[in-house]
C-alpha cells in the first residue's frame, strides 16, 4: 500500500487490514461478483448457484443422503431442505427413503437433472475463464492451492 501524506504511521501499518484493502473484503467481493455473473447465466434455466452445487454433488455420486450433501457443501439442514424442495418442484431431483434406514432421505437426479450435466459445466467454465482472464495457468493453480490452505487453516 502506498502511504498518503496525511495518514498517521500507525494507520499506514494497518492499511492492508482495513476495507477495502483487506483479504477478507476482497475475497468476499470476488465471491459476490462471481455469484452475480453465474446467477445471470443460470437464470434462463431457473437455477441458482446453490442448485448448481447440489447438482455437482449428485453428478459425482447420485443417491446421496441429504446429510452428505450438506456436509460436502458445509450447509445447515434447513437451508438445504428448502433448496431440495425447489429442485424437486422443478423436476430435477427426487427424494426416497433409504431402504436400510428409514430416517435417511436419499436424493436422486431425475432425467432432467442428469441432462443439465451436459449444459451447465461449460457455463460455469466460461464464468471461471472470464474471472481468470489474463492470469497464467500456473498462477491459477497457485491461487487455488493458497485458497485450499486458507480454508484448511480456518476449518
Coordinates of C-alpha atoms in Angstrom, one line a residue:
X1 CA 0.0 0.0 0.0
X2 CA 1.2 3.4 -0.8
X3 CA 1.2 5.9 2.1
X4 CA -0.6 9.1 1.8
X5 CA 1.0 12.2 3.4
X6 CA -1.9 12.9 5.7
X7 CA -2.1 9.4 7.3
X8 CA -0.5 8.5 10.6
X9 CA 2.2 5.9 10.6
X10 CA 0.0 3.6 12.7
X11 CA -2.7 3.7 10.0
X12 CA -0.2 3.1 7.3
X13 CA 0.9 -0.1 9.1
X14 CA -2.7 -1.3 9.3
X15 CA -3.8 -0.2 5.9
X16 CA -3.7 -3.7 4.4
X17 CA -6.1 -4.9 7.2
X18 CA -8.7 -2.2 6.5
X19 CA -11.5 -2.5 4.0
X20 CA -11.4 -2.2 1.0
X21 CA -7.8 -3.5 1.1
X22 CA -8.0 -6.5 3.4
X23 CA -8.0 -10.0 2.1
X24 CA -11.4 -10.9 3.5
X25 CA -13.1 -8.0 1.9
X26 CA -11.5 -8.7 -1.5
X27 CA -12.4 -12.4 -1.3
X28 CA -16.0 -11.5 -0.5
X29 CA -16.0 -9.1 -3.4
X30 CA -14.7 -11.7 -5.8
X31 CA -17.3 -14.1 -4.5
X32 CA -20.1 -11.6 -5.0
X33 CA -19.0 -10.7 -8.5
X34 CA -18.7 -14.4 -9.5
X35 CA -22.0 -15.1 -7.9
X36 CA -23.8 -12.4 -9.8
X37 CA -22.2 -13.4 -13.1
X38 CA -23.1 -17.0 -12.6
X39 CA -26.6 -16.2 -11.3
X40 CA -27.2 -14.2 -14.5
X41 CA -26.0 -17.2 -16.6
X42 CA -28.2 -19.7 -14.7
X43 CA -31.3 -17.5 -14.7
X44 CA -32.6 -18.9 -18.1
X45 CA -32.6 -22.3 -16.5
X46 CA -34.5 -21.2 -13.4
X47 CA -31.5 -22.2 -11.2
X48 CA -29.3 -20.6 -8.6
X49 CA -25.6 -21.2 -7.8
X50 CA -26.8 -23.3 -4.8
X51 CA -28.8 -25.5 -7.2
X52 CA -25.6 -25.8 -9.2
X53 CA -23.6 -27.0 -6.2
X54 CA -26.2 -29.6 -5.3
X55 CA -26.3 -30.8 -8.9
X56 CA -22.5 -31.1 -8.9
X57 CA -22.6 -33.3 -5.8
X58 CA -25.2 -35.6 -7.4
X59 CA -23.5 -35.7 -10.8
X60 CA -20.5 -37.1 -8.9
X61 CA -22.5 -39.5 -6.8
X62 CA -26.2 -39.9 -7.3
X63 CA -28.4 -41.0 -4.4
X64 CA -26.5 -39.2 -1.7
X65 CA -28.2 -38.8 1.7
X66 CA -29.3 -35.3 2.4
X67 CA -26.8 -35.1 5.3
X68 CA -23.9 -36.0 3.0
X69 CA -24.8 -33.2 0.6
X70 CA -25.0 -30.8 3.5
X71 CA -21.6 -32.0 4.8
X72 CA -20.0 -31.6 1.3
X73 CA -21.4 -28.1 0.9
X74 CA -20.9 -27.1 4.6
X75 CA -24.6 -26.2 4.8
X76 CA -27.2 -26.5 7.5
X77 CA -30.2 -28.7 7.0
X78 CA -32.9 -26.0 6.9
X79 CA -31.2 -24.2 4.0
X80 CA -30.5 -27.3 2.1
X81 CA -34.1 -28.7 2.6
X82 CA -35.6 -25.6 1.0
X83 CA -33.2 -25.8 -1.9
X84 CA -34.1 -29.5 -2.4
X85 CA -37.8 -28.7 -2.2
X86 CA -37.5 -26.2 -5.0
X87 CA -35.3 -28.6 -7.1
X88 CA -37.9 -31.3 -6.6
X89 CA -40.7 -29.0 -7.6
X90 CA -38.7 -28.2 -10.8
X91 CA -38.4 -31.9 -11.5
X92 CA -34.6 -32.0 -11.1
X93 CA -34.3 -34.4 -8.2
X94 CA -36.5 -36.9 -6.3
X95 CA -36.3 -37.9 -2.7
X96 CA -36.5 -41.5 -1.5
X97 CA -36.2 -43.0 1.9
X98 CA -33.2 -45.2 2.4
X99 CA -34.1 -48.9 2.3
X100 CA -31.8 -49.7 5.2
X101 CA -32.5 -46.7 7.5
X102 CA -35.9 -45.0 7.2
X103 CA -34.6 -41.9 8.9
X104 CA -32.4 -41.1 5.9
X105 CA -33.6 -39.4 2.8
X106 CA -31.6 -40.1 -0.4
X107 CA -31.6 -37.6 -3.2
X108 CA -31.6 -38.9 -6.8
X109 CA -31.3 -37.0 -10.0
X110 CA -34.2 -37.1 -12.5
X111 CA -33.6 -37.3 -16.2
X112 CA -34.0 -33.5 -16.3
X113 CA -31.3 -33.2 -13.6
X114 CA -29.0 -35.6 -15.5
X115 CA -29.4 -33.7 -18.8
X116 CA -28.1 -30.5 -17.2
X117 CA -24.7 -32.1 -16.8
X118 CA -24.1 -31.6 -20.5
X119 CA -25.3 -27.9 -20.3
X120 CA -24.2 -26.3 -17.1
X121 CA -20.5 -27.2 -16.7
X122 CA -19.5 -25.2 -19.9
X123 CA -21.4 -22.2 -18.5
X124 CA -19.5 -22.5 -15.2
X125 CA -16.2 -22.8 -17.0
X126 CA -16.9 -19.7 -19.1
X127 CA -17.6 -17.7 -16.0
X128 CA -14.4 -19.0 -14.4
X129 CA -12.4 -18.3 -17.6
X130 CA -13.8 -14.7 -17.6
X131 CA -12.7 -14.2 -14.0
X132 CA -9.3 -15.7 -14.6
X133 CA -8.6 -13.8 -17.8
X134 CA -5.0 -12.7 -18.1
X135 CA -3.9 -15.0 -15.2
X136 CA -1.5 -17.8 -16.2
X137 CA -2.4 -21.4 -15.6
X138 CA 0.5 -21.6 -13.1
X139 CA -0.8 -18.6 -11.1
X140 CA -4.4 -20.0 -11.2
X141 CA -3.1 -23.3 -9.8
X142 CA -1.1 -21.4 -7.1
X143 CA -4.2 -19.3 -6.3
X144 CA -6.2 -22.5 -5.9
X145 CA -3.6 -24.1 -3.6
X146 CA -3.4 -20.9 -1.5
X147 CA -7.2 -20.8 -1.1
X148 CA -7.3 -24.5 -0.2
X149 CA -4.6 -23.9 2.5
X150 CA -6.5 -20.9 3.9
X151 CA -9.7 -22.9 4.0
X152 CA -7.9 -25.7 5.8
X153 CA -6.3 -23.3 8.3
X154 CA -9.7 -21.8 9.2
X155 CA -11.7 -25.1 9.3

